[in-house]
Short mmCIF file of C-alpha atoms in Angstrom, two decimals:
data_model
loop_
_atom_site.label_atom_id
_atom_site.label_comp_id
_atom_site.label_asym_id
_atom_site.label_seq_id
_atom_site.Cartn_x
_atom_site.Cartn_y
_atom_site.Cartn_z
CA MET Y 28 204.89 197.66 127.79
CA ASN Y 29 208.42 199.10 127.76
CA THR Y 30 211.43 197.43 126.24
CA LYS Y 31 213.05 197.14 129.41
CA LEU Y 32 210.26 194.91 130.68
CA ILE Y 33 210.36 192.91 127.81
CA GLY Y 34 214.15 192.25 127.94
CA VAL Y 35 213.59 191.26 131.53
CA ARG Y 36 211.08 188.67 130.58
CA LYS Y 37 212.95 187.25 127.73
CA SER Y 38 216.02 186.90 130.41
CA LEU Y 39 214.00 185.16 132.71
CA SER Y 40 212.32 182.78 130.13
CA LEU Y 41 215.90 181.84 128.96
CA LEU Y 42 216.74 181.07 132.31
CA LEU Y 43 213.97 178.82 132.98
CA THR Y 44 214.07 177.19 129.66
CA PRO Y 45 216.47 174.21 129.90
CA SER Y 46 219.22 174.31 127.31
CA LEU Y 47 219.45 172.05 124.41
CA SER Y 48 223.03 170.18 124.29
CA GLN Y 49 224.38 169.24 120.92
CA CYS Y 50 224.01 165.54 120.47
CA LEU Y 51 227.42 163.82 120.10
CA THR Y 52 226.30 161.43 117.32
CA CYS Y 53 223.85 163.73 115.14
CA GLY Y 54 225.20 167.08 115.92
CA LYS Y 55 221.79 168.69 116.63
CA HIS Y 56 220.89 170.63 119.46
CA SER Y 57 218.01 168.60 121.00
CA PRO Y 58 216.44 167.14 123.95
CA GLN Y 59 218.81 164.71 125.34
CA SER Y 60 218.28 160.98 126.36
CA SER Y 61 217.80 160.25 129.93
CA GLN Y 62 219.41 157.01 130.18
CA LEU Y 63 222.45 157.35 127.87
CA PRO Y 64 224.90 160.25 128.14
CA GLY Y 65 225.80 162.63 125.33
CA ILE Y 66 223.06 161.68 122.88
CA CYS Y 67 219.73 163.16 121.96
CA LYS Y 68 216.46 161.22 122.23
CA ASN Y 69 216.02 160.55 118.72
CA CYS Y 70 219.44 158.96 118.30
CA ALA Y 71 218.85 156.61 121.38
CA GLU Y 72 215.40 155.58 119.86
CA SER Y 73 217.31 154.59 116.57
CA ILE Y 74 219.86 152.15 118.46
CA PRO Y 75 219.44 148.59 116.95
CA TRP Y 76 219.14 146.89 120.28
CA ILE Y 77 219.42 143.07 120.30
CA ARG Y 78 216.69 142.31 122.79
CA ALA Y 79 215.68 138.77 121.87
CA PRO Y 80 218.96 136.94 120.27
CA ARG Y 81 217.84 134.41 117.65
CA CYS Y 82 220.81 132.18 118.53
CA LEU Y 83 221.14 131.60 122.24
CA ILE Y 84 224.96 130.55 121.94
CA CYS Y 85 226.32 133.50 120.34
CA GLY Y 86 223.68 135.95 120.63
CA ARG Y 87 223.24 136.79 116.95
CA HIS Y 88 219.98 138.80 116.03
CA VAL Y 89 219.59 136.96 112.80
CA GLY Y 90 220.13 133.20 111.34
CA CYS Y 91 223.38 132.04 112.54
CA PRO Y 92 225.19 129.32 110.54
CA ASP Y 93 228.48 129.67 112.65
CA CYS Y 94 227.55 127.93 115.89
CA THR Y 95 226.18 124.80 113.87
CA ARG Y 96 229.19 124.32 111.84
CA SER Y 97 231.60 122.75 114.28
CA ALA Y 98 230.44 119.70 116.54
CA GLU Y 99 233.16 120.91 118.87
CA PRO Y 100 231.93 122.07 122.13
CA SER Y 101 232.17 125.91 122.77
CA PRO Y 102 234.57 126.97 125.49
CA ILE Y 103 232.08 129.72 126.38
CA VAL Y 104 228.42 129.32 127.89
CA CYS Y 105 227.10 131.97 125.39
CA ASN Y 106 227.71 135.32 124.01
CA ARG Y 107 225.26 138.65 124.27
CA SER Y 108 225.82 141.59 122.50
CA ALA Y 109 224.08 145.01 123.07
CA VAL Y 110 223.29 145.97 119.40
CA ALA Y 111 223.59 145.09 115.85
CA TYR Y 112 226.66 146.12 113.97
CA THR Y 113 224.87 148.45 111.54
CA ASN Y 114 226.52 151.26 109.53
CA GLU Y 115 225.41 153.64 111.98
CA MET Y 116 227.00 151.72 114.82
CA ARG Y 117 230.16 151.28 112.72
CA GLU Y 118 230.45 154.85 112.59
CA TRP Y 119 229.85 155.52 116.43
CA LEU Y 120 232.70 152.79 117.21
CA GLY Y 121 234.82 154.36 114.51
CA GLN Y 122 234.87 157.68 115.97
CA TYR Y 123 235.99 156.35 119.30
CA LYS Y 124 238.05 153.39 118.33
CA TYR Y 125 240.10 154.97 115.52
CA ARG Y 126 239.48 158.69 115.86
CA GLY Y 127 239.93 159.01 119.38
CA ASN Y 128 236.67 160.53 120.22
CA GLU Y 129 236.73 159.95 124.25
CA ARG Y 130 233.25 161.18 124.85
CA TYR Y 131 231.87 157.92 123.26
CA ALA Y 132 233.62 155.97 126.06
CA PRO Y 133 230.95 156.16 128.65
CA LEU Y 134 227.96 156.11 125.86
CA LEU Y 135 229.57 152.72 124.75
CA GLY Y 136 229.91 151.20 127.99
CA LEU Y 137 226.51 151.98 129.32
CA MET Y 138 225.24 150.34 125.93
CA LEU Y 139 227.30 147.22 126.91
CA ASP Y 140 225.68 147.39 130.39
CA ARG Y 141 222.42 146.62 128.62
CA ALA Y 142 224.03 143.31 127.29
CA TYR Y 143 224.95 142.39 130.89
CA LEU Y 144 221.43 143.03 132.10
CA THR Y 145 220.15 140.63 129.29
CA LEU Y 146 222.38 138.08 130.21
CA LYS Y 147 221.81 138.43 133.98
CA GLU Y 148 217.91 138.06 133.65
CA GLU Y 149 218.26 135.24 131.10
CA LYS Y 150 220.55 133.48 133.85
CA GLN Y 151 218.23 134.03 136.85
CA GLN Y 152 215.08 133.07 135.01
CA GLY Y 153 216.47 129.84 134.15
CA ALA Y 154 217.35 129.28 137.84
CA LEU Y 155 214.11 130.05 139.04
CA SER Y 156 212.35 128.12 136.37
CA SER Y 157 214.36 124.89 137.44
CA GLN Y 158 214.04 125.43 141.31
CA LYS Y 159 210.26 126.13 140.85
CA ALA Y 160 210.16 122.29 139.56
CA SER Y 161 210.87 121.13 142.97
CA PHE Y 162 208.69 120.80 146.05
CA PHE Y 163 211.44 121.85 148.18
CA HIS Y 164 211.55 125.04 146.44
CA LEU Y 165 207.75 125.67 147.05
CA ILE Y 166 208.33 125.38 150.87
CA GLN Y 167 211.30 127.70 150.98
CA HIS Y 168 210.76 130.13 148.08
CA LYS Y 169 212.23 133.11 149.69
CA ARG Y 170 215.56 131.29 150.54
CA TYR Y 171 215.94 130.05 146.96
CA LYS Y 172 214.71 133.50 145.44
CA LYS Y 173 217.77 135.01 147.35
CA ASN Y 174 220.30 132.40 146.22
CA SER Y 175 219.16 132.49 142.54
CA LEU Y 176 220.24 135.95 142.03
CA TRP Y 177 222.91 135.61 139.27
CA SER Y 178 225.92 137.91 139.10
CA ALA Y 179 229.37 137.62 137.16
CA ASP Y 180 232.54 137.26 139.27
CA LEU Y 181 235.10 138.92 137.24
CA LEU Y 182 235.49 140.70 133.96
CA VAL Y 183 238.45 140.12 131.43
CA PRO Y 184 239.04 142.40 128.60
CA VAL Y 185 240.21 141.06 125.59
CA PRO Y 186 243.87 142.46 125.11
CA VAL Y 187 245.28 144.34 122.19
CA SER Y 188 248.87 144.04 120.58
CA ASP Y 189 251.47 146.48 121.34
CA THR Y 190 251.16 147.71 118.02
CA ARG Y 191 247.74 148.50 118.48
CA LEU Y 192 247.96 150.16 121.72
CA LEU Y 193 250.71 152.54 120.28
CA GLU Y 194 248.39 153.48 117.44
CA ARG Y 195 245.11 154.08 119.62
CA GLY Y 196 246.80 154.85 123.01
CA PHE Y 197 244.10 152.63 124.47
CA ASN Y 198 242.42 149.31 124.70
CA GLN Y 199 239.01 149.79 123.85
CA ALA Y 200 237.68 146.30 125.34
CA GLU Y 201 239.40 147.46 128.76
CA ARG Y 202 237.73 150.69 128.44
CA LEU Y 203 234.23 149.06 127.91
CA ALA Y 204 235.17 146.64 130.95
CA ASP Y 205 236.07 149.67 133.01
CA VAL Y 206 232.50 151.22 132.70
CA LEU Y 207 230.77 147.94 133.38
CA SER Y 208 232.93 147.17 136.18
CA ARG Y 209 232.20 150.47 138.11
CA HIS Y 210 228.59 150.46 137.35
CA ARG Y 211 227.97 146.84 138.33
CA LYS Y 212 230.74 146.62 140.98
CA ILE Y 213 232.30 143.55 139.06
CA PRO Y 214 236.23 143.57 139.62
CA GLN Y 215 238.28 143.37 136.36
CA LEU Y 216 241.60 141.68 135.96
CA PRO Y 217 243.70 141.90 132.68
CA LEU Y 218 244.64 138.10 132.96
CA LEU Y 219 245.55 137.94 129.11
CA ILE Y 220 248.17 139.48 126.83
CA ARG Y 221 248.58 139.20 123.10
CA THR Y 222 251.41 137.05 122.16
CA HIS Y 223 251.72 138.28 118.43
CA HIS Y 224 250.15 140.87 116.31
CA THR Y 225 247.66 139.46 114.11
CA GLY Y 226 246.72 142.52 111.90
CA LYS Y 227 243.31 144.02 111.21
CA GLN Y 228 240.61 141.15 111.60
CA SER Y 229 238.01 143.26 109.53
CA PHE Y 230 239.64 142.65 106.37
CA LYS Y 231 239.84 138.91 106.94
CA GLY Y 232 237.55 136.07 106.07
CA ARG Y 233 236.29 133.35 108.89
CA ALA Y 234 239.08 130.85 107.96
CA GLU Y 235 241.85 133.40 108.20
CA ARG Y 236 240.53 135.00 111.54
CA LEU Y 237 240.35 131.30 113.04
CA ALA Y 238 243.75 130.68 111.84
CA ASP Y 239 245.04 134.22 113.29
CA MET Y 240 243.65 133.40 116.70
CA LYS Y 241 245.46 130.34 117.22
CA ASN Y 242 248.07 130.81 120.12
CA ALA Y 243 247.40 134.50 119.75
CA PHE Y 244 246.60 134.91 123.50
CA GLY Y 245 248.54 133.77 126.59
CA ALA Y 246 248.15 134.27 130.41
CA ASN Y 247 249.65 137.65 131.71
CA PRO Y 248 252.31 136.70 134.18
CA ALA Y 249 252.08 140.13 135.75
CA VAL Y 250 248.88 139.41 137.20
CA SER Y 251 249.35 135.66 137.94
CA THR Y 252 249.82 136.12 141.78
CA LEU Y 253 246.93 138.59 142.22
CA PHE Y 254 244.63 136.20 140.33
CA LYS Y 255 245.94 133.49 142.45
CA ASP Y 256 244.99 135.44 145.60
CA TRP Y 257 241.68 136.61 144.45
CA LEU Y 258 240.50 132.94 143.48
CA LYS Y 259 241.33 132.08 147.10
CA ASP Y 260 239.42 135.17 148.63
CA ASN Y 261 236.44 135.15 146.17
CA SER Y 262 235.74 131.69 144.72
CA PRO Y 263 232.50 130.29 145.52
CA ILE Y 264 232.48 126.66 146.99
CA SER Y 265 229.04 125.52 145.30
CA ARG Y 266 229.46 126.80 141.72
CA PRO Y 267 232.21 127.45 139.26
CA ILE Y 268 233.73 130.89 138.94
CA ARG Y 269 231.71 132.99 136.37
CA ILE Y 270 234.07 135.02 134.24
CA ILE Y 271 233.03 137.27 131.30
CA ILE Y 272 235.19 138.05 128.47
CA VAL Y 273 234.82 141.63 127.27
CA ASP Y 274 235.17 142.97 123.71
CA ASP Y 275 233.94 145.47 121.25
CA ILE Y 276 232.65 143.29 118.61
CA TYR Y 277 231.89 139.74 118.02
CA THR Y 278 232.09 138.52 114.45
CA THR Y 279 233.04 134.92 114.01
CA GLY Y 280 233.51 134.25 117.65
CA SER Y 281 237.40 133.16 117.18
CA THR Y 282 238.69 135.90 119.29
CA ILE Y 283 236.51 135.04 122.25
CA ARG Y 284 237.00 131.37 122.00
CA ALA Y 285 240.93 131.54 122.02
CA CYS Y 286 240.76 133.81 125.19
CA ALA Y 287 238.09 131.39 126.78
CA GLU Y 288 240.31 128.50 126.36
CA ILE Y 289 243.35 130.09 128.00
CA LEU Y 290 241.05 131.37 130.85
CA LYS Y 291 239.76 127.81 131.37
CA GLN Y 292 243.33 126.40 131.76
CA MET Y 293 244.31 129.19 134.01
CA VAL Y 294 241.53 128.63 136.51
CA SER Y 295 242.14 124.70 136.03
CA ASN Y 296 245.60 125.15 136.74
CA TYR Y 297 244.43 126.39 140.44
CA ASP Y 298 242.01 123.38 140.73
CA TYR Y 299 238.90 125.50 140.38
CA ALA Y 300 236.09 125.05 137.63
CA ALA Y 301 234.96 128.16 135.57
CA GLU Y 302 231.83 129.06 133.37
CA ILE Y 303 233.10 131.49 130.92
CA TYR Y 304 230.72 134.05 128.91
CA SER Y 305 231.30 136.91 126.89
CA LEU Y 306 229.94 140.34 126.21
CA THR Y 307 230.47 142.44 123.40
CA TRP Y 308 229.17 145.59 122.35
CA ALA Y 309 228.21 144.64 118.91
CA ARG Y 310 227.24 141.55 117.10
CA SER Y 311 227.92 141.77 113.34
#
């Protein structure tokens, strides 16, 4: 076989063989994940998904003392997180949040979408279970099944301080909410602002975090009219408005609870009721 023919066959083989892209996280040229952008199949398979939370309130995957420490009712119905905050996940978030690697944005956002699906499935199953207990449901099963489909009404990202915004150039919670908003067609509104800079929470204990979060958030006056109009146009008559707070990490829950208190008051000011949930990319 002449060398020219061999060269042609090699060229054809290269054209027909799918190219192996470099994995965003491990750097290897490997077959890519079909569900998560930018990473290889091996890295996708190593993600520590939280599929069955042990704590049904905060969504923690291991034993949870936090939700039993206080007798006070929580302002949120529950939190769900996509992954456990392992060393590997800490590195992924660090690449995006602190090193500004924008390629992580769609990856982390679609990972957060898994947490939304977990929450959605839980709420729909709960609704169907309660409905199946009624004889009326057995007669009109189709109508109940249609009405039981659960969906959030609004996404609200946890705001960052002006100091953090200048350091990073973006709000990571807002970017995560953007991906989820586009993917699930749920509107997003920046209803909250930081009233003061609280410093890095990762170096603080539980008591310090709780103290820091007191009065750390407030209603965003820039969107008050927009929110009022949205409530009038979109609020359901027969149930509370479902609002999901979005953030990157759930640690003690102090940030989420502080935001939820403000949101509940904002909705109440317009004579509406609200169910507040939260979604975070990781649970520590």
